[in-house]
Amino acid sequence: MTKILHIVTDTNIGGTGHLLLHLLDAYDKSTFTMEVVMPENAKLTPLLAERGVTYYEVPHIADKSFSFSGITALRRLIKKVKPDIVHTHGSFAGRKAARLCGVKVVHTRHCAFPVARWKKIFPMRQMLGLINNSLSDLIIAISPAAAENLIDMGTKKSKIRTLFNGTPPVREYSQEEISEIRKKYNIPPDAFTMPIFARLTEVKGHDDILDAAKIAPEVLILMAGVGDRQAHLEERIQTEGICNVRLLGFIEDVDELIAATDALVNAAFGTETSCLPLLKGMSAGKPSVVSDYGGNPYLIEDRVNGLIFPTRDTKAMAAAIKRLMSDTELYQRMSTEARKVYKERFTDKKMASDTEAVYMEIVQK
């Protein structure tokens, strides 16, 4: 039995937390055991407890990649737990602590962003590359876009394994259930409705979506999420009279909202790699309208399982939305293809199997 110790530093539950939960639900329990390290009072704690997952709360690591006290606390725990592999999710302190304990390390790169030029040239590229190459046995990039970031900053290609995220499918809802969900969210029966599930931060493109919504008033857009742009977006919606966009706040049941809507939208222009709601949407046969930024084009193929528009081009986004609404034949074709793509590439079982292969590669070295 191979013991894996995951280290997560987020106090809130974002994409990393959801991804870890999907892995914990799907992995091969006859070959591996998985335990989790978290900050104190993390929101992930009750979800791990209800699954019966062994977890450890550690001080000095909350929402930070590095601190000397964090290294000390993690080193003490790793020595006690004795894992075969430490799997870090954004924690430099976790990688360093594992190395000090002589434990093998897998690190997952969850994000992608435009790399500043100074990080791609001497000496910073060499310094960043040294950190990744020395502190990780293998690095999982959850999108080719994330892999490109790593290579730009000096990480050896031989260290990187590109594995896409996976998610369990949205369950099947009856038409009666869908009608009740639409009533719950005050969605008119005949409204073509598109949700976006993302933190309300600038780089997720909510402002661009508002601009597109004004051009395509026929669509109803539901923004699910919280963040520092909430007041700004509320003010724009009110002052500009954007009646076809609503802010929903935090949504606990993503599946039901996907099932009760028609398609998804994603307008990110920063940090987007492998968006889990887009994958969930595919499982329910929902096409997506997405920007061509980061990992989006590796999930959505234009006119196959969705439509792609140039990043930050709000007129093109609006045109894509209108096309999806008006072309019933195209919509149905992309809906069928979305389910097919999901089953072939983005299930939680496939993600777990691919991750396990990385663990075995390290163990067998």
Tab-separated table of C-alpha atoms in Angstrom:
chain	number	residue	atom	x	y	z
A	1	MET	CA	0.000	0.000	0.000
A	2	THR	CA	1.403	3.366	-1.064
A	3	LYS	CA	0.646	6.295	1.263
A	4	ILE	CA	0.069	9.703	-0.318
A	5	LEU	CA	0.018	12.859	1.805
A	6	HIS	CA	-1.648	15.825	0.083
A	7	ILE	CA	-0.791	19.338	1.261
A	8	VAL	CA	-3.362	22.068	0.564
A	9	THR	CA	-2.919	25.616	1.889
A	10	ASP	CA	-6.263	27.183	0.896
A	11	THR	CA	-8.646	28.044	3.720
A	12	ASN	CA	-11.524	28.412	1.257
A	13	ILE	CA	-12.679	25.766	-1.207
A	14	GLY	CA	-11.696	26.666	-4.747
A	15	GLY	CA	-10.902	24.612	-7.803
A	16	THR	CA	-8.020	22.871	-6.025
A	17	GLY	CA	-10.236	21.752	-3.166
A	18	HIS	CA	-12.948	20.420	-5.461
A	19	LEU	CA	-10.364	18.643	-7.592
A	20	LEU	CA	-8.882	16.966	-4.511
A	21	LEU	CA	-12.326	15.821	-3.372
A	22	HIS	CA	-12.981	14.266	-6.793
A	23	LEU	CA	-9.637	12.435	-6.553
A	24	LEU	CA	-10.377	11.213	-3.025
A	25	ASP	CA	-13.734	9.840	-4.184
A	26	ALA	CA	-12.352	8.050	-7.243
A	27	TYR	CA	-8.874	6.667	-6.452
A	28	ASP	CA	-7.965	2.980	-6.138
A	29	LYS	CA	-8.224	2.270	-2.412
A	30	SER	CA	-6.775	-1.216	-2.801
A	31	THR	CA	-3.410	0.210	-3.881
A	32	PHE	CA	-3.166	3.652	-2.240
A	33	THR	CA	-4.078	5.423	0.957
A	34	MET	CA	-4.539	9.179	0.864
A	35	GLU	CA	-4.389	11.634	3.739
A	36	VAL	CA	-4.625	15.427	3.673
A	37	VAL	CA	-2.824	18.317	5.377
A	38	MET	CA	-4.774	21.572	5.649
A	39	PRO	CA	-4.588	24.917	7.427
A	40	GLU	CA	-6.437	25.305	10.687
A	41	ASN	CA	-10.175	26.053	10.284
A	42	ALA	CA	-10.170	25.287	6.555
A	43	LYS	CA	-13.583	24.942	4.931
A	44	LEU	CA	-12.468	21.639	3.415
A	45	THR	CA	-12.354	20.013	6.872
A	46	PRO	CA	-16.015	18.929	7.226
A	47	LEU	CA	-16.071	17.533	3.677
A	48	LEU	CA	-13.061	15.363	4.445
A	49	ALA	CA	-14.560	14.293	7.766
A	50	GLU	CA	-17.820	13.141	6.173
A	51	ARG	CA	-15.794	11.028	3.719
A	52	GLY	CA	-13.789	9.436	6.528
A	53	VAL	CA	-10.519	10.841	5.145
A	54	THR	CA	-7.667	11.186	7.634
A	55	TYR	CA	-6.608	14.819	7.808
A	56	TYR	CA	-4.208	16.988	9.788
A	57	GLU	CA	-4.593	20.676	10.607
A	58	VAL	CA	-1.263	22.510	10.601
A	59	PRO	CA	-0.508	26.097	11.680
A	60	HIS	CA	1.444	28.714	9.702
A	61	ILE	CA	0.383	27.545	6.213
A	62	ALA	CA	-3.001	29.245	5.711
A	63	ASP	CA	-3.251	30.831	2.266
A	64	LYS	CA	0.495	31.073	1.831
A	65	SER	CA	2.968	29.055	-0.173
A	66	PHE	CA	5.996	29.733	2.003
A	67	SER	CA	6.971	30.514	5.578
A	68	PHE	CA	9.836	29.207	7.698
A	69	SER	CA	7.432	28.299	10.494
A	70	GLY	CA	5.301	26.456	7.945
A	71	ILE	CA	8.290	24.387	6.834
A	72	THR	CA	9.014	23.490	10.459
A	73	ALA	CA	5.416	22.461	11.188
A	74	LEU	CA	5.116	20.418	8.000
A	75	ARG	CA	8.495	18.748	8.497
A	76	ARG	CA	7.447	17.647	11.984
A	77	LEU	CA	4.185	16.184	10.626
A	78	ILE	CA	5.790	14.408	7.665
A	79	LYS	CA	8.259	12.708	9.981
A	80	LYS	CA	5.342	11.502	12.098
A	81	VAL	CA	3.041	10.368	9.259
A	82	LYS	CA	5.813	8.756	7.133
A	83	PRO	CA	4.184	9.022	3.677
A	84	ASP	CA	5.728	7.420	0.605
A	85	ILE	CA	4.904	10.509	-1.477
A	86	VAL	CA	4.003	14.072	-0.572
A	87	HIS	CA	1.669	15.644	-3.141
A	88	THR	CA	1.671	19.432	-2.869
A	89	HIS	CA	-0.884	21.836	-4.301
A	90	GLY	CA	0.777	25.247	-4.436
A	91	SER	CA	2.851	24.798	-1.254
A	92	PHE	CA	6.531	25.642	-1.564
A	93	ALA	CA	6.879	24.995	2.181
A	94	GLY	CA	5.406	21.528	1.699
A	95	ARG	CA	7.895	20.636	-1.020
A	96	LYS	CA	10.825	21.902	1.027
A	97	ALA	CA	9.686	20.080	4.157
A	98	ALA	CA	9.277	16.823	2.250
A	99	ARG	CA	12.739	17.121	0.750
A	100	LEU	CA	14.231	17.748	4.220
A	101	CYS	CA	12.574	14.501	5.302
A	102	GLY	CA	13.876	12.597	2.275
A	103	VAL	CA	10.355	11.972	0.906
A	104	LYS	CA	9.474	11.929	-2.790
A	105	VAL	CA	7.390	14.832	-4.077
A	106	VAL	CA	4.656	15.315	-6.665
A	107	HIS	CA	3.618	18.908	-7.223
A	108	THR	CA	0.516	20.000	-9.142
A	109	ARG	CA	0.501	23.244	-11.123
A	110	HIS	CA	-3.118	24.399	-11.066
A	111	CYS	CA	-2.883	27.781	-12.808
A	112	ALA	CA	-1.676	29.427	-16.015
A	113	PHE	CA	-0.952	33.076	-16.651
A	114	PRO	CA	1.140	35.269	-18.953
A	115	VAL	CA	4.724	34.868	-17.734
A	116	ALA	CA	6.555	38.162	-17.262
A	117	ARG	CA	9.600	38.502	-19.479
A	118	TRP	CA	11.970	38.837	-16.508
A	119	LYS	CA	10.936	35.361	-15.358
A	120	LYS	CA	11.883	33.866	-18.731
A	121	ILE	CA	15.440	35.177	-18.966
A	122	PHE	CA	18.703	34.817	-17.053
A	123	PRO	CA	19.082	34.656	-14.089
A	124	MET	CA	15.478	34.371	-12.869
A	125	ARG	CA	14.548	31.580	-15.288
A	126	GLN	CA	17.441	29.495	-14.001
A	127	MET	CA	16.523	30.211	-10.371
A	128	LEU	CA	12.850	29.329	-10.827
A	129	GLY	CA	13.758	26.243	-12.807
A	130	LEU	CA	16.139	25.130	-10.072
A	131	ILE	CA	13.374	25.360	-7.483
A	132	ASN	CA	10.915	23.239	-9.483
A	133	ASN	CA	13.495	20.773	-10.755
A	134	SER	CA	15.082	20.147	-7.350
A	135	LEU	CA	12.008	20.180	-5.100
A	136	SER	CA	9.765	17.905	-7.197
A	137	ASP	CA	10.293	14.413	-8.561
A	138	LEU	CA	7.462	14.993	-11.039
A	139	ILE	CA	5.125	17.925	-11.666
A	140	ILE	CA	1.529	17.511	-12.789
A	141	ALA	CA	0.309	20.265	-15.107
A	142	ILE	CA	-3.484	20.204	-15.343
A	143	SER	CA	-3.398	21.739	-18.825
A	144	PRO	CA	-0.872	22.193	-21.632
A	145	ALA	CA	-1.161	25.906	-20.797
A	146	ALA	CA	0.154	25.197	-17.287
A	147	ALA	CA	2.942	23.066	-18.745
A	148	GLU	CA	3.954	25.927	-21.045
A	149	ASN	CA	4.180	28.232	-18.014
A	150	LEU	CA	6.493	25.806	-16.255
A	151	ILE	CA	8.762	25.401	-19.263
A	152	ASP	CA	8.905	29.169	-19.794
A	153	MET	CA	10.233	29.460	-16.236
A	154	GLY	CA	12.950	26.853	-16.598
A	155	THR	CA	11.297	23.586	-15.569
A	156	LYS	CA	12.603	20.559	-17.452
A	157	LYS	CA	10.106	18.980	-19.842
A	158	SER	CA	11.115	15.589	-18.504
A	159	LYS	CA	9.725	16.567	-15.080
A	160	ILE	CA	6.248	17.461	-16.349
A	161	ARG	CA	3.246	15.188	-16.804
A	162	THR	CA	0.182	16.863	-18.321
A	163	LEU	CA	-3.015	15.412	-16.827
A	164	PHE	CA	-6.398	17.019	-17.299
A	165	ASN	CA	-8.823	17.560	-14.458
A	166	GLY	CA	-11.750	15.219	-14.116
A	167	THR	CA	-15.105	15.395	-12.401
A	168	PRO	CA	-18.030	13.088	-11.663
A	169	PRO	CA	-20.938	13.635	-14.040
A	170	VAL	CA	-23.930	15.804	-13.273
A	171	ARG	CA	-26.712	13.443	-12.244
A	172	GLU	CA	-29.766	13.036	-14.406
A	173	TYR	CA	-32.653	15.303	-13.382
A	174	SER	CA	-36.264	14.735	-14.382
A	175	GLN	CA	-38.103	17.442	-16.285
A	176	GLU	CA	-40.197	18.067	-13.191
A	177	GLU	CA	-37.053	18.559	-11.100
A	178	ILE	CA	-35.587	20.929	-13.680
A	179	SER	CA	-38.797	22.977	-13.661
A	180	GLU	CA	-38.563	23.276	-9.871
A	181	ILE	CA	-34.908	24.321	-10.038
A	182	ARG	CA	-35.718	27.024	-12.586
A	183	LYS	CA	-38.443	28.293	-10.270
A	184	LYS	CA	-35.967	28.275	-7.374
A	185	TYR	CA	-33.620	30.572	-9.312
A	186	ASN	CA	-36.483	32.581	-10.833
A	187	ILE	CA	-35.602	31.523	-14.377
A	188	PRO	CA	-38.483	32.030	-16.834
A	189	PRO	CA	-39.537	28.752	-18.489
A	190	ASP	CA	-38.526	29.864	-21.994
A	191	ALA	CA	-35.353	31.830	-21.100
A	192	PHE	CA	-32.091	30.703	-22.713
A	193	THR	CA	-29.879	30.748	-19.635
A	194	MET	CA	-26.099	30.570	-19.238
A	195	PRO	CA	-24.298	30.408	-15.886
A	196	ILE	CA	-20.680	31.279	-15.148
A	197	PHE	CA	-19.103	29.657	-12.089
A	198	ALA	CA	-16.040	31.661	-11.052
A	199	ARG	CA	-14.602	33.852	-8.329
A	200	LEU	CA	-15.669	37.458	-8.819
A	201	THR	CA	-12.177	38.682	-9.658
A	202	GLU	CA	-11.076	40.850	-12.557
A	203	VAL	CA	-9.298	38.185	-14.616
A	204	LYS	CA	-12.382	35.954	-14.779
A	205	GLY	CA	-13.889	38.432	-17.247
A	206	HIS	CA	-17.205	39.272	-15.581
A	207	ASP	CA	-17.028	42.849	-16.876
A	208	ASP	CA	-16.613	41.547	-20.405
A	209	ILE	CA	-19.658	39.328	-19.901
A	210	LEU	CA	-21.696	42.341	-18.798
A	211	ASP	CA	-20.658	44.147	-21.981
A	212	ALA	CA	-21.626	41.129	-24.104
A	213	ALA	CA	-24.932	40.785	-22.250
A	214	LYS	CA	-25.887	44.320	-23.280
A	215	ILE	CA	-25.346	43.314	-26.925
A	216	ALA	CA	-27.288	40.047	-26.490
A	217	PRO	CA	-30.237	40.988	-24.254
A	218	GLU	CA	-32.086	37.790	-25.250
A	219	VAL	CA	-29.849	35.663	-23.011
A	220	LEU	CA	-30.114	35.376	-19.217
A	221	ILE	CA	-26.701	35.115	-17.553
A	222	LEU	CA	-26.295	33.910	-13.961
A	223	MET	CA	-23.013	34.707	-12.199
A	224	ALA	CA	-22.338	32.194	-9.412
A	225	GLY	CA	-19.493	33.053	-7.060
A	226	VAL	CA	-18.146	35.587	-4.600
A	227	GLY	CA	-15.115	37.841	-4.645
A	228	ASP	CA	-13.692	41.318	-4.468
A	229	ARG	CA	-15.514	42.537	-7.594
A	230	GLN	CA	-19.000	41.891	-6.268
A	231	ALA	CA	-19.849	45.487	-5.321
A	232	HIS	CA	-18.409	46.764	-8.606
A	233	LEU	CA	-20.493	44.321	-10.652
A	234	GLU	CA	-23.646	45.065	-8.662
A	235	GLU	CA	-23.163	48.777	-9.321
A	236	ARG	CA	-22.679	48.235	-13.052
A	237	ILE	CA	-25.768	46.064	-13.318
A	238	GLN	CA	-27.870	48.653	-11.510
A	239	THR	CA	-26.530	51.876	-13.040
A	240	GLU	CA	-26.360	50.512	-16.604
A	241	GLY	CA	-29.715	48.756	-16.394
A	242	ILE	CA	-28.353	45.335	-17.351
A	243	CYS	CA	-31.532	43.375	-16.650
A	244	ASN	CA	-30.395	40.053	-18.126
A	245	VAL	CA	-27.533	39.391	-15.685
A	246	ARG	CA	-27.952	38.283	-12.064
A	247	LEU	CA	-25.429	37.727	-9.280
A	248	LEU	CA	-26.245	34.566	-7.316
A	249	GLY	CA	-23.445	34.567	-4.755
A	250	PHE	CA	-21.978	31.263	-3.600
A	251	ILE	CA	-23.807	28.259	-5.052
A	252	GLU	CA	-23.386	25.003	-3.158
A	253	ASP	CA	-25.139	22.744	-5.678
A	254	VAL	CA	-23.424	23.442	-8.986
A	255	ASP	CA	-24.937	20.351	-10.586
A	256	GLU	CA	-28.555	21.438	-10.279
A	257	LEU	CA	-27.881	24.859	-11.813
A	258	ILE	CA	-26.021	23.283	-14.735
A	259	ALA	CA	-28.862	20.807	-15.281
A	260	ALA	CA	-31.463	23.576	-15.304
A	261	THR	CA	-29.645	25.926	-17.717
A	262	ASP	CA	-28.774	25.703	-21.399
A	263	ALA	CA	-25.045	26.367	-21.822
A	264	LEU	CA	-22.062	27.766	-19.904
A	265	VAL	CA	-19.936	30.860	-20.445
A	266	ASN	CA	-16.310	31.492	-19.482
A	267	ALA	CA	-14.591	34.783	-20.347
A	268	ALA	CA	-11.345	34.412	-18.395
A	269	PHE	CA	-8.236	36.321	-19.396
A	270	GLY	CA	-5.998	35.173	-16.532
A	271	THR	CA	-5.212	32.048	-14.432
A	272	GLU	CA	-7.577	29.727	-16.350
A	273	THR	CA	-6.366	26.167	-16.921
A	274	SER	CA	-8.910	23.351	-16.624
A	275	CYS	CA	-12.262	24.764	-15.502
A	276	LEU	CA	-14.232	22.106	-13.604
A	277	PRO	CA	-17.700	23.591	-14.301
A	278	LEU	CA	-17.017	23.385	-18.053
A	279	LEU	CA	-16.268	19.678	-17.594
A	280	LYS	CA	-19.423	19.184	-15.531
A	281	GLY	CA	-21.362	21.009	-18.219
A	282	MET	CA	-20.045	18.603	-20.857
A	283	SER	CA	-21.222	15.634	-18.782
A	284	ALA	CA	-24.748	17.045	-18.935
A	285	GLY	CA	-24.550	17.800	-22.652
A	286	LYS	CA	-24.187	21.552	-22.208
A	287	PRO	CA	-22.038	23.369	-24.786
A	288	SER	CA	-19.935	26.337	-23.655
A	289	VAL	CA	-18.992	29.745	-25.012
A	290	VAL	CA	-15.419	30.431	-23.895
A	291	SER	CA	-12.490	32.758	-24.437
A	292	ASP	CA	-9.419	31.385	-26.194
A	293	TYR	CA	-7.285	32.093	-23.128
A	294	GLY	CA	-5.105	29.595	-21.259
A	295	GLY	CA	-6.514	26.112	-20.977
A	296	ASN	CA	-9.957	26.817	-22.432
A	297	PRO	CA	-9.087	25.761	-26.026
A	298	TYR	CA	-7.811	22.423	-24.697
A	299	LEU	CA	-11.257	21.702	-23.245
A	300	ILE	CA	-13.569	23.273	-25.799
A	301	GLU	CA	-13.114	22.722	-29.532
A	302	ASP	CA	-14.793	25.391	-31.609
A	303	ARG	CA	-18.082	24.200	-33.165
A	304	VAL	CA	-17.546	20.719	-31.694
A	305	ASN	CA	-18.515	20.972	-28.018
A	306	GLY	CA	-18.795	24.751	-27.804
A	307	LEU	CA	-17.854	28.062	-29.363
A	308	ILE	CA	-14.610	29.993	-28.831
A	309	PHE	CA	-14.175	33.752	-29.076
A	310	PRO	CA	-10.973	35.852	-28.986
A	311	THR	CA	-10.107	36.818	-25.424
A	312	ARG	CA	-11.643	40.144	-24.331
A	313	ASP	CA	-13.584	40.520	-27.598
A	314	THR	CA	-17.036	41.238	-26.181
A	315	LYS	CA	-18.693	41.644	-29.592
A	316	ALA	CA	-17.431	38.214	-30.641
A	317	MET	CA	-18.652	36.753	-27.345
A	318	ALA	CA	-22.102	38.213	-27.884
A	319	ALA	CA	-22.172	36.905	-31.467
A	320	ALA	CA	-21.239	33.400	-30.254
A	321	ILE	CA	-23.993	33.487	-27.635
A	322	LYS	CA	-26.558	34.601	-30.219
A	323	ARG	CA	-25.443	31.869	-32.597
A	324	LEU	CA	-25.770	29.223	-29.910
A	325	MET	CA	-29.274	30.455	-29.091
A	326	SER	CA	-30.503	30.642	-32.673
A	327	ASP	CA	-28.934	27.584	-34.335
A	328	THR	CA	-30.852	24.662	-32.862
A	329	GLU	CA	-29.149	22.079	-35.062
A	330	LEU	CA	-25.683	23.304	-34.040
A	331	TYR	CA	-26.674	23.321	-30.380
A	332	GLN	CA	-27.939	19.729	-30.496
A	333	ARG	CA	-24.857	18.521	-32.333
A	334	MET	CA	-22.526	20.172	-29.829
A	335	SER	CA	-24.594	18.850	-26.925
A	336	THR	CA	-24.130	15.275	-28.152
A	337	GLU	CA	-20.434	15.817	-28.765
A	338	ALA	CA	-19.943	17.407	-25.313
A	339	ARG	CA	-21.138	14.211	-23.615
A	340	LYS	CA	-18.833	12.146	-25.807
A	341	VAL	CA	-15.785	14.320	-25.106
A	342	TYR	CA	-16.484	14.191	-21.369
A	343	LYS	CA	-16.669	10.405	-21.291
A	344	GLU	CA	-13.461	10.047	-23.288
A	345	ARG	CA	-11.297	12.631	-21.529
A	346	PHE	CA	-12.664	14.255	-18.392
A	347	THR	CA	-14.179	11.733	-15.980
A	348	ASP	CA	-13.046	11.578	-12.360
A	349	LYS	CA	-12.050	7.937	-12.865
A	350	LYS	CA	-9.701	8.835	-15.714
A	351	MET	CA	-8.134	11.656	-13.697
A	352	ALA	CA	-7.600	9.343	-10.732
A	353	SER	CA	-6.080	6.627	-12.918
A	354	ASP	CA	-3.726	9.098	-14.611
A	355	THR	CA	-2.650	10.520	-11.234
A	356	GLU	CA	-2.023	7.042	-9.865
A	357	ALA	CA	0.216	6.335	-12.851
A	358	VAL	CA	2.352	9.327	-11.844
A	359	TYR	CA	2.636	7.981	-8.292
A	360	MET	CA	3.682	4.560	-9.560
A	361	GLU	CA	6.247	6.093	-11.882
A	362	ILE	CA	7.885	7.769	-8.892
A	363	VAL	CA	7.665	4.744	-6.604
A	364	GLN	CA	9.272	2.516	-9.222
A	365	LYS	CA	12.249	4.817	-9.850
